Every structure is written in structure tokens, then in C-alpha cells.
PDB file of C-alpha atoms in Angstrom:
ATOM      1  CA  MET A   1     105.536  35.938  86.115  1.00 62.00           C
ATOM      2  CA  LYS A   2     102.572  35.631  88.501  1.00 64.00           C
ATOM      3  CA  LEU A   3     104.750  36.960  91.317  1.00 62.00           C
ATOM      4  CA  MET A   4     105.740  39.910  89.159  1.00 63.00           C
ATOM      5  CA  LEU A   5     102.155  40.744  88.185  1.00 62.00           C
ATOM      6  CA  ASP A   6     100.908  40.318  91.761  1.00 61.00           C
ATOM      7  CA  SER A   7     103.613  42.528  93.276  1.00 62.00           C
ATOM      8  CA  PRO A   8     102.036  45.857  94.397  1.00 55.00           C
ATOM      9  CA  LYS A   9     105.317  47.745  94.192  1.00 64.00           C
ATOM     10  CA  GLU A  10     106.806  48.939  90.903  1.00 65.00           C
ATOM     11  CA  ASP A  11     110.302  48.722  92.450  1.00 65.00           C
ATOM     12  CA  ASN A  12     109.944  44.945  92.331  1.00 68.00           C
ATOM     13  CA  LEU A  13     109.267  45.005  88.610  1.00 74.00           C
ATOM     14  CA  VAL A  14     112.859  45.558  87.475  1.00 73.00           C
ATOM     15  CA  PRO A  15     114.513  42.573  89.280  1.00 77.00           C
ATOM     16  CA  PHE A  16     111.678  40.330  88.177  1.00 76.00           C
ATOM     17  CA  LEU A  17     112.017  41.545  84.615  1.00 79.00           C
ATOM     18  CA  VAL A  18     115.791  41.048  84.565  1.00 78.00           C
ATOM     19  CA  SER A  19     115.504  37.429  85.833  1.00 81.00           C
ATOM     20  CA  LEU A  20     112.606  36.516  83.535  1.00 80.00           C
ATOM     21  CA  THR A  21     114.273  38.116  80.484  1.00 82.00           C
ATOM     22  CA  LYS A  22     117.413  36.074  80.981  1.00 81.00           C
ATOM     23  CA  LEU A  23     115.363  32.916  81.206  1.00 80.00           C
ATOM     24  CA  ALA A  24     113.197  33.873  78.264  1.00 77.00           C
ATOM     25  CA  SER A  25     116.260  34.464  76.026  1.00 78.00           C
ATOM     26  CA  ARG A  26     116.873  30.692  76.149  1.00 80.00           C
ATOM     27  CA  SER A  27     113.277  29.614  75.375  1.00 77.00           C
ATOM     28  CA  THR A  28     111.175  30.561  72.389  1.00 77.00           C
ATOM     29  CA  HIS A  29     107.965  29.626  74.195  1.00 78.00           C
ATOM     30  CA  LEU A  30     108.875  31.634  77.291  1.00 78.00           C
ATOM     31  CA  ALA A  31     109.999  34.649  75.186  1.00 81.00           C
ATOM     32  CA  SER A  32     106.624  34.845  73.492  1.00 80.00           C
ATOM     33  CA  GLU A  33     104.810  34.451  76.824  1.00 82.00           C
ATOM     34  CA  LEU A  34     106.971  37.121  78.506  1.00 81.00           C
ATOM     35  CA  ALA A  35     106.460  39.597  75.652  1.00 81.00           C
ATOM     36  CA  GLU A  36     102.711  39.116  75.908  1.00 80.00           C
ATOM     37  CA  VAL A  37     102.808  39.834  79.646  1.00 81.00           C
ATOM     38  CA  ILE A  38     105.074  42.887  79.607  1.00 80.00           C
ATOM     39  CA  ILE A  39     103.891  44.694  76.450  1.00 82.00           C
ATOM     40  CA  PRO A  40     101.024  46.293  78.441  1.00 81.00           C
ATOM     41  CA  PHE A  41     103.660  47.961  80.642  1.00 79.00           C
ATOM     42  CA  LEU A  42     104.530  50.177  77.639  1.00 82.00           C
ATOM     43  CA  GLY A  43     101.226  52.000  77.962  1.00 80.00           C
ATOM     44  CA  GLU A  44     101.114  55.684  78.862  1.00 79.00           C
ATOM     45  CA  ASP A  45      99.300  54.784  82.089  1.00 79.00           C
ATOM     46  CA  LYS A  46     102.598  53.248  83.338  1.00 79.00           C
ATOM     47  CA  THR A  47     105.505  55.296  84.706  1.00 80.00           C
ATOM     48  CA  SER A  48     108.452  56.147  82.458  1.00 80.00           C
ATOM     49  CA  HIS A  49     110.643  54.098  84.782  1.00 81.00           C
ATOM     50  CA  ALA A  50     108.555  50.972  84.122  1.00 81.00           C
ATOM     51  CA  ARG A  51     108.443  51.594  80.356  1.00 84.00           C
ATOM     52  CA  ALA A  52     112.223  52.113  80.222  1.00 85.00           C
ATOM     53  CA  ALA A  53     112.772  48.838  82.087  1.00 84.00           C
ATOM     54  CA  VAL A  54     110.494  46.926  79.735  1.00 85.00           C
ATOM     55  CA  LEU A  55     112.223  48.514  76.758  1.00 87.00           C
ATOM     56  CA  ARG A  56     115.594  47.339  77.938  1.00 87.00           C
ATOM     57  CA  CYS A  57     114.257  43.811  78.391  1.00 85.00           C
ATOM     58  CA  LEU A  58     112.692  43.822  74.909  1.00 85.00           C
ATOM     59  CA  HIS A  59     115.911  45.094  73.448  1.00 85.00           C
ATOM     60  CA  PHE A  60     117.816  42.256  75.177  1.00 84.00           C
ATOM     61  CA  LEU A  61     115.452  39.698  73.624  1.00 82.00           C
ATOM     62  CA  ILE A  62     115.532  41.258  70.194  1.00 83.00           C
ATOM     63  CA  GLU A  63     119.357  41.305  70.165  1.00 81.00           C
ATOM     64  CA  ARG A  64     119.217  37.566  70.829  1.00 78.00           C
ATOM     65  CA  GLY A  65     117.012  36.811  67.835  1.00 78.00           C
ATOM     66  CA  MET A  66     113.680  36.713  69.601  1.00 73.00           C
ATOM     67  CA  CYS A  67     111.950  39.058  67.121  1.00 73.00           C
ATOM     68  CA  PHE A  68     109.179  36.503  66.546  1.00 67.00           C
ATOM     69  CA  SER A  69     107.931  37.197  70.036  1.00 64.00           C
ATOM     70  CA  LEU A  70     106.889  40.718  68.997  1.00 68.00           C
ATOM     71  CA  ALA A  71     105.680  40.073  65.478  1.00 69.00           C
ATOM     72  CA  HIS A  72     101.983  40.646  66.220  1.00 76.00           C
ATOM     73  CA  GLU A  73     100.586  43.850  64.805  1.00 75.00           C
ATOM     74  CA  ARG A  74      99.439  45.048  68.245  1.00 78.00           C
ATOM     75  CA  ASP A  75     102.965  44.631  69.642  1.00 79.00           C
ATOM     76  CA  ILE A  76     104.471  46.506  66.703  1.00 83.00           C
ATOM     77  CA  ALA A  77     101.994  49.348  67.210  1.00 83.00           C
ATOM     78  CA  SER A  78     102.750  49.408  70.973  1.00 83.00           C
ATOM     79  CA  VAL A  79     106.503  49.697  70.414  1.00 85.00           C
ATOM     80  CA  SER A  80     106.111  52.377  67.712  1.00 87.00           C
ATOM     81  CA  SER A  81     103.741  54.376  69.971  1.00 86.00           C
ATOM     82  CA  LEU A  82     106.662  54.936  72.356  1.00 85.00           C
ATOM     83  CA  LEU A  83     108.191  57.275  69.812  1.00 86.00           C
ATOM     84  CA  LYS A  84     105.405  59.783  70.563  1.00 84.00           C
ATOM     85  CA  GLN A  85     105.663  59.552  74.314  1.00 83.00           C
ATOM     86  CA  GLU A  86     107.704  62.683  74.898  1.00 79.00           C
ATOM     87  CA  GLU A  87     108.301  62.073  78.570  1.00 80.00           C
ATOM     88  CA  LEU A  88     110.571  59.218  77.632  1.00 83.00           C
ATOM     89  CA  SER A  89     114.206  60.208  77.197  1.00 86.00           C
ATOM     90  CA  SER A  90     115.617  60.532  73.657  1.00 88.00           C
ATOM     91  CA  ASP A  91     117.865  57.505  74.345  1.00 88.00           C
ATOM     92  CA  MET A  92     114.825  55.396  75.248  1.00 87.00           C
ATOM     93  CA  GLN A  93     112.954  56.615  72.155  1.00 90.00           C
ATOM     94  CA  VAL A  94     115.900  55.673  69.926  1.00 90.00           C
ATOM     95  CA  LYS A  95     116.042  52.255  71.629  1.00 89.00           C
ATOM     96  CA  ALA A  96     112.345  51.851  70.914  1.00 90.00           C
ATOM     97  CA  LEU A  97     112.957  52.778  67.262  1.00 92.00           C
ATOM     98  CA  GLN A  98     115.748  50.189  66.970  1.00 91.00           C
ATOM     99  CA  ILE A  99     113.441  47.508  68.428  1.00 89.00           C
ATOM    100  CA  PHE A 100     110.785  48.621  65.954  1.00 91.00           C
ATOM    101  CA  GLN A 101     113.324  48.287  63.097  1.00 91.00           C
ATOM    102  CA  LYS A 102     114.285  44.680  64.074  1.00 89.00           C
ATOM    103  CA  ILE A 103     110.625  43.639  64.345  1.00 88.00           C
ATOM    104  CA  VAL A 104     109.692  45.200  60.984  1.00 90.00           C
ATOM    105  CA  VAL A 105     112.640  43.556  59.161  1.00 88.00           C
ATOM    106  CA  TYR A 106     111.680  40.208  60.690  1.00 86.00           C
ATOM    107  CA  LYS A 107     107.977  40.730  59.828  1.00 87.00           C
ATOM    108  CA  LEU A 108     108.802  41.625  56.209  1.00 89.00           C
ATOM    109  CA  CYS A 109     110.122  38.119  55.614  1.00 87.00           C
ATOM    110  CA  MET A 110     106.623  36.660  55.741  1.00 85.00           C
ATOM    111  CA  THR A 111     104.200  39.599  55.252  1.00 85.00           C
ATOM    112  CA  ASP A 112     101.534  39.708  52.615  1.00 88.00           C
ATOM    113  CA  ALA A 113     100.264  42.764  50.731  1.00 89.00           C
ATOM    114  CA  SER A 114      97.691  43.670  53.377  1.00 89.00           C
ATOM    115  CA  GLU A 115     100.204  43.355  56.252  1.00 88.00           C
ATOM    116  CA  LEU A 116     102.782  45.309  54.307  1.00 91.00           C
ATOM    117  CA  LEU A 117     100.375  48.244  53.944  1.00 90.00           C
ATOM    118  CA  GLN A 118      99.646  48.026  57.669  1.00 90.00           C
ATOM    119  CA  LEU A 119     103.389  48.198  58.424  1.00 90.00           C
ATOM    120  CA  ILE A 120     103.731  51.222  56.162  1.00 92.00           C
ATOM    121  CA  ALA A 121     100.860  52.954  57.976  1.00 91.00           C
ATOM    122  CA  ILE A 122     102.436  52.292  61.389  1.00 91.00           C
ATOM    123  CA  THR A 123     105.838  53.489  60.144  1.00 92.00           C
ATOM    124  CA  GLU A 124     104.327  56.644  58.566  1.00 92.00           C
ATOM    125  CA  ASN A 125     102.522  57.389  61.856  1.00 90.00           C
ATOM    126  CA  ALA A 126     105.784  56.872  63.826  1.00 89.00           C
ATOM    127  CA  SER A 127     107.673  59.267  61.483  1.00 90.00           C
ATOM    128  CA  HIS A 128     105.944  62.222  63.106  1.00 89.00           C
ATOM    129  CA  SER A 129     107.753  61.723  66.387  1.00 90.00           C
ATOM    130  CA  GLN A 130     109.821  64.644  67.692  1.00 88.00           C
ATOM    131  CA  ILE A 131     112.858  62.363  68.027  1.00 90.00           C
ATOM    132  CA  PHE A 132     113.477  62.751  64.283  1.00 90.00           C
ATOM    133  CA  SER A 133     114.023  66.500  64.601  1.00 86.00           C
ATOM    134  CA  SER A 134     116.911  65.991  67.052  1.00 85.00           C
ATOM    135  CA  SER A 135     118.637  62.719  66.076  1.00 89.00           C
ATOM    136  CA  CYS A 136     120.579  61.858  62.935  1.00 90.00           C
ATOM    137  CA  LEU A 137     120.680  58.215  64.127  1.00 91.00           C
ATOM    138  CA  ALA A 138     116.863  58.128  64.410  1.00 93.00           C
ATOM    139  CA  ILE A 139     116.476  59.498  60.845  1.00 93.00           C
ATOM    140  CA  SER A 140     119.006  56.938  59.513  1.00 93.00           C
ATOM    141  CA  VAL A 141     117.148  54.096  61.159  1.00 94.00           C
ATOM    142  CA  LEU A 142     113.838  55.292  59.735  1.00 94.00           C
ATOM    143  CA  VAL A 143     115.260  55.518  56.236  1.00 93.00           C
ATOM    144  CA  SER A 144     116.708  52.044  56.677  1.00 93.00           C
ATOM    145  CA  ILE A 145     113.293  50.685  57.668  1.00 93.00           C
ATOM    146  CA  TRP A 146     111.717  52.348  54.626  1.00 93.00           C
ATOM    147  CA  THR A 147     114.388  50.950  52.329  1.00 92.00           C
ATOM    148  CA  GLU A 148     113.612  47.404  53.558  1.00 93.00           C
ATOM    149  CA  ILE A 149     109.935  47.988  52.967  1.00 93.00           C
ATOM    150  CA  VAL A 150     110.569  49.187  49.406  1.00 91.00           C
ATOM    151  CA  ARG A 151     112.806  46.259  48.727  1.00 91.00           C
ATOM    152  CA  THR A 152     110.150  43.787  49.945  1.00 93.00           C
ATOM    153  CA  ALA A 153     107.457  45.560  47.900  1.00 92.00           C
ATOM    154  CA  GLU A 154     109.561  45.343  44.712  1.00 90.00           C
ATOM    155  CA  LYS A 155     110.285  41.645  45.218  1.00 91.00           C
ATOM    156  CA  ARG A 156     106.590  40.881  45.615  1.00 89.00           C
ATOM    157  CA  SER A 157     105.268  43.402  43.123  1.00 90.00           C
ATOM    158  CA  ILE A 158     103.210  45.198  45.732  1.00 89.00           C
ATOM    159  CA  GLU A 159     102.139  48.779  44.924  1.00 88.00           C
ATOM    160  CA  ILE A 160     103.015  51.188  47.672  1.00 86.00           C
ATOM    161  CA  SER A 161     103.173  54.548  45.803  1.00 78.00           C
ATOM    162  CA  SER A 162     100.241  56.016  47.729  1.00 75.00           C
ATOM    163  CA  THR A 163     102.288  56.574  50.900  1.00 82.00           C
ATOM    164  CA  SER A 164     103.696  60.056  51.655  1.00 87.00           C
ATOM    165  CA  LEU A 165     106.509  58.626  53.820  1.00 90.00           C
ATOM    166  CA  PRO A 166     109.352  59.232  51.298  1.00 91.00           C
ATOM    167  CA  MET A 167     108.416  62.876  51.119  1.00 91.00           C
ATOM    168  CA  GLN A 168     108.239  63.026  54.900  1.00 91.00           C
ATOM    169  CA  LEU A 169     111.691  61.576  55.095  1.00 93.00           C
ATOM    170  CA  VAL A 170     113.121  64.241  52.754  1.00 91.00           C
ATOM    171  CA  VAL A 171     111.503  66.938  54.883  1.00 91.00           C
ATOM    172  CA  LEU A 172     112.897  65.426  58.082  1.00 92.00           C
ATOM    173  CA  ILE A 173     116.427  65.252  56.659  1.00 93.00           C
ATOM    174  CA  MET A 174     116.492  68.737  55.214  1.00 90.00           C
ATOM    175  CA  ASP A 175     114.858  70.319  58.251  1.00 89.00           C
ATOM    176  CA  ARG A 176     117.583  68.722  60.397  1.00 90.00           C
ATOM    177  CA  VAL A 177     120.259  69.939  57.984  1.00 87.00           C
ATOM    178  CA  ALA A 178     118.824  73.454  58.114  1.00 83.00           C
ATOM    179  CA  LEU A 179     118.777  73.374  61.927  1.00 84.00           C
ATOM    180  CA  LEU A 180     122.437  72.328  61.945  1.00 82.00           C
ATOM    181  CA  GLY A 181     123.155  75.132  59.510  1.00 75.00           C
ATOM    182  CA  ARG A 182     121.754  77.632  62.009  1.00 74.00           C
ATOM    183  CA  LEU A 183     123.998  76.164  64.693  1.00 72.00           C
ATOM    184  CA  CYS A 184     126.992  77.100  62.600  1.00 65.00           C
ATOM    185  CA  SER A 185     126.270  80.776  63.241  1.00 60.00           C
ATOM    186  CA  ASP A 186     126.688  80.119  66.945  1.00 61.00           C
ATOM    187  CA  LEU A 187     130.391  80.363  67.935  1.00 54.00           C
ATOM    188  CA  PHE A 188     129.917  78.064  70.931  1.00 55.00           C
ATOM    189  CA  ARG A 189     127.909  75.357  69.120  1.00 60.00           C
ATOM    190  CA  ALA A 190     129.671  75.244  65.724  1.00 59.00           C
ATOM    191  CA  GLY A 191     132.034  72.323  65.358  1.00 68.00           C
ATOM    192  CA  TYR A 192     133.175  69.509  63.100  1.00 76.00           C
ATOM    193  CA  ALA A 193     130.709  67.115  64.856  1.00 80.00           C
ATOM    194  CA  VAL A 194     127.903  69.241  63.419  1.00 80.00           C
ATOM    195  CA  VAL A 195     129.436  69.183  59.928  1.00 82.00           C
ATOM    196  CA  SER A 196     129.966  65.414  60.197  1.00 87.00           C
ATOM    197  CA  GLU A 197     126.285  64.961  61.048  1.00 89.00           C
ATOM    198  CA  VAL A 198     125.291  66.953  57.976  1.00 88.00           C
ATOM    199  CA  GLN A 199     127.556  64.826  55.784  1.00 90.00           C
ATOM    200  CA  ASP A 200     125.914  61.673  57.221  1.00 92.00           C
ATOM    201  CA  LEU A 201     122.452  63.065  56.598  1.00 92.00           C
ATOM    202  CA  LEU A 202     123.339  63.908  52.973  1.00 92.00           C
ATOM    203  CA  LYS A 203     124.521  60.348  52.455  1.00 92.00           C
ATOM    204  CA  VAL A 204     121.162  59.116  53.709  1.00 91.00           C
ATOM    205  CA  LEU A 205     119.458  61.560  51.383  1.00 91.00           C
ATOM    206  CA  HIS A 206     121.373  60.159  48.425  1.00 88.00           C
ATOM    207  CA  LEU A 207     120.180  56.660  49.337  1.00 87.00           C
ATOM    208  CA  LEU A 208     116.605  57.840  49.628  1.00 88.00           C
ATOM    209  CA  VAL A 209     116.563  59.783  46.344  1.00 85.00           C
ATOM    210  CA  GLY A 210     118.155  56.825  44.608  1.00 80.00           C
ATOM    211  CA  LYS A 211     115.002  54.887  45.366  1.00 79.00           C
ATOM    212  CA  HIS A 212     112.586  57.727  44.632  1.00 82.00           C
ATOM    213  CA  SER A 213     113.625  59.820  41.600  1.00 76.00           C
ATOM    214  CA  GLU A 214     110.345  61.745  41.886  1.00 80.00           C
ATOM    215  CA  LEU A 215     111.728  63.436  45.024  1.00 85.00           C
ATOM    216  CA  ARG A 216     114.622  65.050  43.240  1.00 81.00           C
ATOM    217  CA  LEU A 217     112.890  68.353  42.630  1.00 81.00           C
ATOM    218  CA  LEU A 218     111.805  68.548  46.230  1.00 85.00           C
ATOM    219  CA  VAL A 219     115.299  67.845  47.403  1.00 86.00           C
ATOM    220  CA  LEU A 220     116.769  70.565  45.176  1.00 82.00           C
ATOM    221  CA  GLU A 221     114.243  73.118  46.359  1.00 82.00           C
ATOM    222  CA  LYS A 222     115.094  72.309  49.984  1.00 84.00           C
ATOM    223  CA  VAL A 223     118.833  72.516  49.188  1.00 83.00           C
ATOM    224  CA  ARG A 224     118.321  75.902  47.421  1.00 80.00           C
ATOM    225  CA  LEU A 225     116.492  77.371  50.442  1.00 80.00           C
ATOM    226  CA  PHE A 226     119.191  76.058  52.722  1.00 77.00           C
ATOM    227  CA  LEU A 227     121.958  77.590  50.610  1.00 76.00           C
ATOM    228  CA  THR A 228     120.133  80.919  50.474  1.00 76.00           C
ATOM    229  CA  TYR A 229     120.118  81.004  54.252  1.00 71.00           C
ATOM    230  CA  ILE A 230     123.817  80.041  54.614  1.00 66.00           C
ATOM    231  CA  VAL A 231     124.904  82.619  51.990  1.00 68.00           C
ATOM    232  CA  SER A 232     122.934  85.317  53.809  1.00 70.00           C
ATOM    233  CA  LEU A 233     124.986  84.590  56.912  1.00 60.00           C
ATOM    234  CA  ASN A 234     128.165  85.237  54.965  1.00 57.00           C
ATOM    235  CA  ASP A 235     127.082  88.491  53.363  1.00 56.00           C
ATOM    236  CA  GLY A 236     128.559  90.529  56.166  1.00 52.00           C
ATOM    237  CA  LEU A 237     132.039  89.179  55.442  1.00 49.00           C
ATOM    238  CA  ARG A 238     132.422  90.688  52.000  1.00 51.00           C
ATOM    239  CA  LYS A 239     135.210  93.141  51.447  1.00 48.00           C
ATOM    240  CA  ALA A 240     134.680  96.519  49.758  1.00 49.00           C
ATOM    241  CA  ASP A 241     135.708  95.168  46.364  1.00 49.00           C
ATOM    242  CA  GLY A 242     133.128  92.381  46.593  1.00 47.00           C
ATOM    243  CA  ALA A 243     135.652  89.597  47.382  1.00 46.00           C
ATOM    244  CA  HIS A 244     134.889  87.259  50.149  1.00 45.00           C
ATOM    245  CA  GLU A 245     137.271  86.737  53.124  1.00 45.00           C
ATOM    246  CA  LEU A 246     136.915  83.008  52.834  1.00 42.00           C
ATOM    247  CA  LEU A 247     138.509  83.077  49.371  1.00 38.00           C
ATOM    248  CA  PHE A 248     141.643  84.749  50.697  1.00 36.00           C
ATOM    249  CA  GLY A 249     142.015  82.658  53.802  1.00 39.00           C
ATOM    250  CA  VAL A 250     142.188  85.722  56.091  1.00 35.00           C
ATOM    251  CA  ILE A 251     140.050  84.137  58.755  1.00 38.00           C
ATOM    252  CA  ASN A 252     140.757  84.372  62.447  1.00 40.00           C
ATOM    253  CA  TYR A 253     139.989  80.755  63.302  1.00 41.00           C
ATOM    254  CA  LYS A 254     139.464  81.545  66.956  1.00 45.00           C
ATOM    255  CA  ASP A 255     137.093  84.488  66.573  1.00 49.00           C
ATOM    256  CA  LYS A 256     135.307  83.379  63.377  1.00 60.00           C
ATOM    257  CA  ARG A 257     134.893  79.683  63.997  1.00 60.00           C
ATOM    258  CA  GLY A 258     131.324  79.837  62.800  1.00 58.00           C
ATOM    259  CA  VAL A 259     132.506  81.184  59.427  1.00 65.00           C
ATOM    260  CA  VAL A 260     134.883  78.270  59.031  1.00 70.00           C
ATOM    261  CA  MET A 261     132.135  75.809  59.844  1.00 70.00           C
ATOM    262  CA  ARG A 262     129.781  77.420  57.339  1.00 69.00           C
ATOM    263  CA  SER A 263     132.529  77.034  54.763  1.00 76.00           C
ATOM    264  CA  GLU A 264     132.697  73.332  55.582  1.00 79.00           C
ATOM    265  CA  PHE A 265     128.930  73.180  55.204  1.00 76.00           C
ATOM    266  CA  LEU A 266     129.118  74.708  51.786  1.00 78.00           C
ATOM    267  CA  ALA A 267     131.797  72.248  50.725  1.00 85.00           C
ATOM    268  CA  SER A 268     129.593  69.379  51.850  1.00 86.00           C
ATOM    269  CA  ILE A 269     126.630  70.729  49.944  1.00 85.00           C
ATOM    270  CA  HIS A 270     128.868  71.278  46.903  1.00 85.00           C
ATOM    271  CA  LYS A 271     129.944  67.581  46.914  1.00 89.00           C
ATOM    272  CA  PHE A 272     126.350  66.503  47.395  1.00 88.00           C
ATOM    273  CA  LEU A 273     125.216  68.514  44.331  1.00 84.00           C
ATOM    274  CA  ILE A 274     128.009  67.159  42.113  1.00 84.00           C
ATOM    275  CA  VAL A 275     127.102  63.533  42.946  1.00 85.00           C
ATOM    276  CA  PHE A 276     123.464  64.397  42.598  1.00 82.00           C
ATOM    277  CA  LEU A 277     124.031  65.800  39.130  1.00 75.00           C
ATOM    278  CA  GLU A 278     126.153  62.866  38.077  1.00 77.00           C
ATOM    279  CA  ASN A 279     123.380  60.470  39.078  1.00 76.00           C
ATOM    280  CA  LEU A 280     120.651  62.240  37.137  1.00 70.00           C
ATOM    281  CA  GLU A 281     118.793  60.035  34.751  1.00 65.00           C
ATOM    282  CA  GLY A 282     115.249  59.699  33.423  1.00 61.00           C
ATOM    283  CA  ASP A 283     113.084  61.459  30.853  1.00 56.00           C
ATOM    284  CA  ASP A 284     114.449  64.626  29.217  1.00 67.00           C
ATOM    285  CA  ASN A 285     111.775  66.943  30.580  1.00 66.00           C
ATOM    286  CA  LEU A 286     112.524  65.992  34.148  1.00 62.00           C
ATOM    287  CA  LEU A 287     116.251  66.191  33.516  1.00 68.00           C
ATOM    288  CA  SER A 288     115.904  69.683  32.037  1.00 73.00           C
ATOM    289  CA  GLU A 289     113.846  70.910  34.990  1.00 70.00           C
ATOM    290  CA  ILE A 290     116.202  69.438  37.517  1.00 65.00           C
ATOM    291  CA  TYR A 291     119.242  70.795  35.684  1.00 66.00           C
ATOM    292  CA  GLU A 292     117.852  74.382  35.874  1.00 68.00           C
ATOM    293  CA  LYS A 293     117.388  74.102  39.603  1.00 63.00           C
ATOM    294  CA  GLU A 294     120.776  72.463  39.959  1.00 61.00           C
ATOM    295  CA  ILE A 295     122.436  75.376  38.232  1.00 64.00           C
ATOM    296  CA  GLN A 296     120.578  77.846  40.489  1.00 63.00           C
ATOM    297  CA  ALA A 297     121.732  75.985  43.578  1.00 62.00           C
ATOM    298  CA  TYR A 298     125.274  75.718  42.260  1.00 60.00           C
ATOM    299  CA  HIS A 299     125.452  79.475  41.539  1.00 63.00           C
ATOM    300  CA  LEU A 300     124.559  80.155  45.198  1.00 60.00           C
ATOM    301  CA  LEU A 301     127.738  78.341  46.199  1.00 59.00           C
ATOM    302  CA  LEU A 302     129.753  80.697  44.018  1.00 58.00           C
ATOM    303  CA  ILE A 303     128.204  83.918  45.390  1.00 56.00           C
TER     304      ILE A 303
END
């Protein structure tokens, strides 16, 4: 380690890191010592090349069960801060998020109320990273982290209702869904991969709302706005008698691929709303309010 730190050239860092990481993966003491030495290389004063190399090494250690070596709050904060370093590639940011997830899950096994609230604050701060506006995987990982936090809080009867993270997650998911909806109006970008991502996001949304029933009205409002936009894209396809081309299957699949994709979108939203309605439960006032919005959203699908 001394040779690595004393080396004046950054090019020497990577081979040193590779060798030391392989050794550290076999020794709990060495793993902790290595983590302490290389964490400072994640700072913004270091090059993106150096930070990427350190991330790969940390990921290697984490995958081999060395989470304990990064369980200190300062290390968790250092890893999560990478999510806001925009000069890092999206792949590296996702890798940092996955490392962060492993550390948090490990930390939750032994955290107390104060530490749990600190983890929530770090997670909430990390949720504002731009990576979540462009990656379904990143959103899924973040929701998974929050789910683990909620599970731990429930087991230990720790109050965490003051955080705005669940609402932030709903906004992230629906903003991403709306962005993908706009892509469906682009002939060259519309495709089943886009629809598949929307379906995955809606599954994650179901999971989130299942834990936070108070978010249902927000979700429905976001869905309504999304459907209004999608329906407006289809208005130009109506026939003179008011019928819609989609209903008669007279679509040129080559020239109107975007229309087909929007149809798939609507089908996905339709399924989401059906399951959403089936899972409604709670006090009558909330149920009535949600039902009214549900009917409004459902009618948009029939326009």
C-alpha cells in the first residue's frame, strides 16, 4: 500500500489496486485497511479514471462479502456522493449505487434508530442524482434500498414518516414513464424495449404504493397526466365518424410504429390501473376519493 501511495504516477494506481484487492478479498483485516486507504480516491479532486478504478475494486470486495469494510458512515457518504458526480459514466454511477445498496443492507442488520435516520438522510440526498432520470435499473435499486429501510424500521418500531423519499420515488418513476411515453412518438426510438421498461417501472410502483398507501392519490394524478398526454398524441388518428384507427386494426405497422407502441403503453397502464383498483383498501373516504380519480383515468383509456 505504501508503494501505491508513494507512486507519483496515476497510471501505477490500477495495477497496484488490482493486486491489493485480490489479496484483501482473502483477509478481513486487509480489506478494512485497503478500504480506508482507497476511499479518499473517490473524491472529486481525483480523476474519473482513478475513481472508476477504485469503484471496480470496491465492487469486487463487496461481491465477496466484504461489506463490513465500508460500513462507516463516512464511507457510505463517500460512495453515495459519486451519484452526483456527473463526469462519471452512467455505468460507473450505477455500479456506485449497487455498492451503496450492499453497504446499506449490511448496515441495517445492526443499525440503531439514530443510524437509521442518518442512512435515510444519505439515501434521500442520493435520490436527487441525474442517474435516476435515465436508468430504470437505478430506480429499481433505489426502491429496493428504501424497501429494506422500511422493513427494518417496522421490525424495530422506528418512526420514519418524516422523510419525503417515498414521494420522491413516485415522482422519479412517473417522470421516467412520461419520458418513455414521449419517446413513443418518435418513429426511430419507439420499440418494445421501451414498453418493457415502462412495465418494469409500473411493477416497481406497485411495490412502492403497497408500502405507502398515502401515495395512491399522487400516483393516480401522475397517471392521469400521463394518459392525457398519450391520448393527445392519438387525437390526429381519429376517423371522420369519431372511431379510432387502433380499434379497427388498420395500422400500417411500418409507417405508424409509434402508434402501435403507444397502444402497448395504454395497455400497460390499463393493466396497472386494474391491479391498482383491486388492491384498494383503507378508510371509506380515501377509497371514495381514489375511486373517483381511478374512473377519470380509466375513461381516458376509452377515449
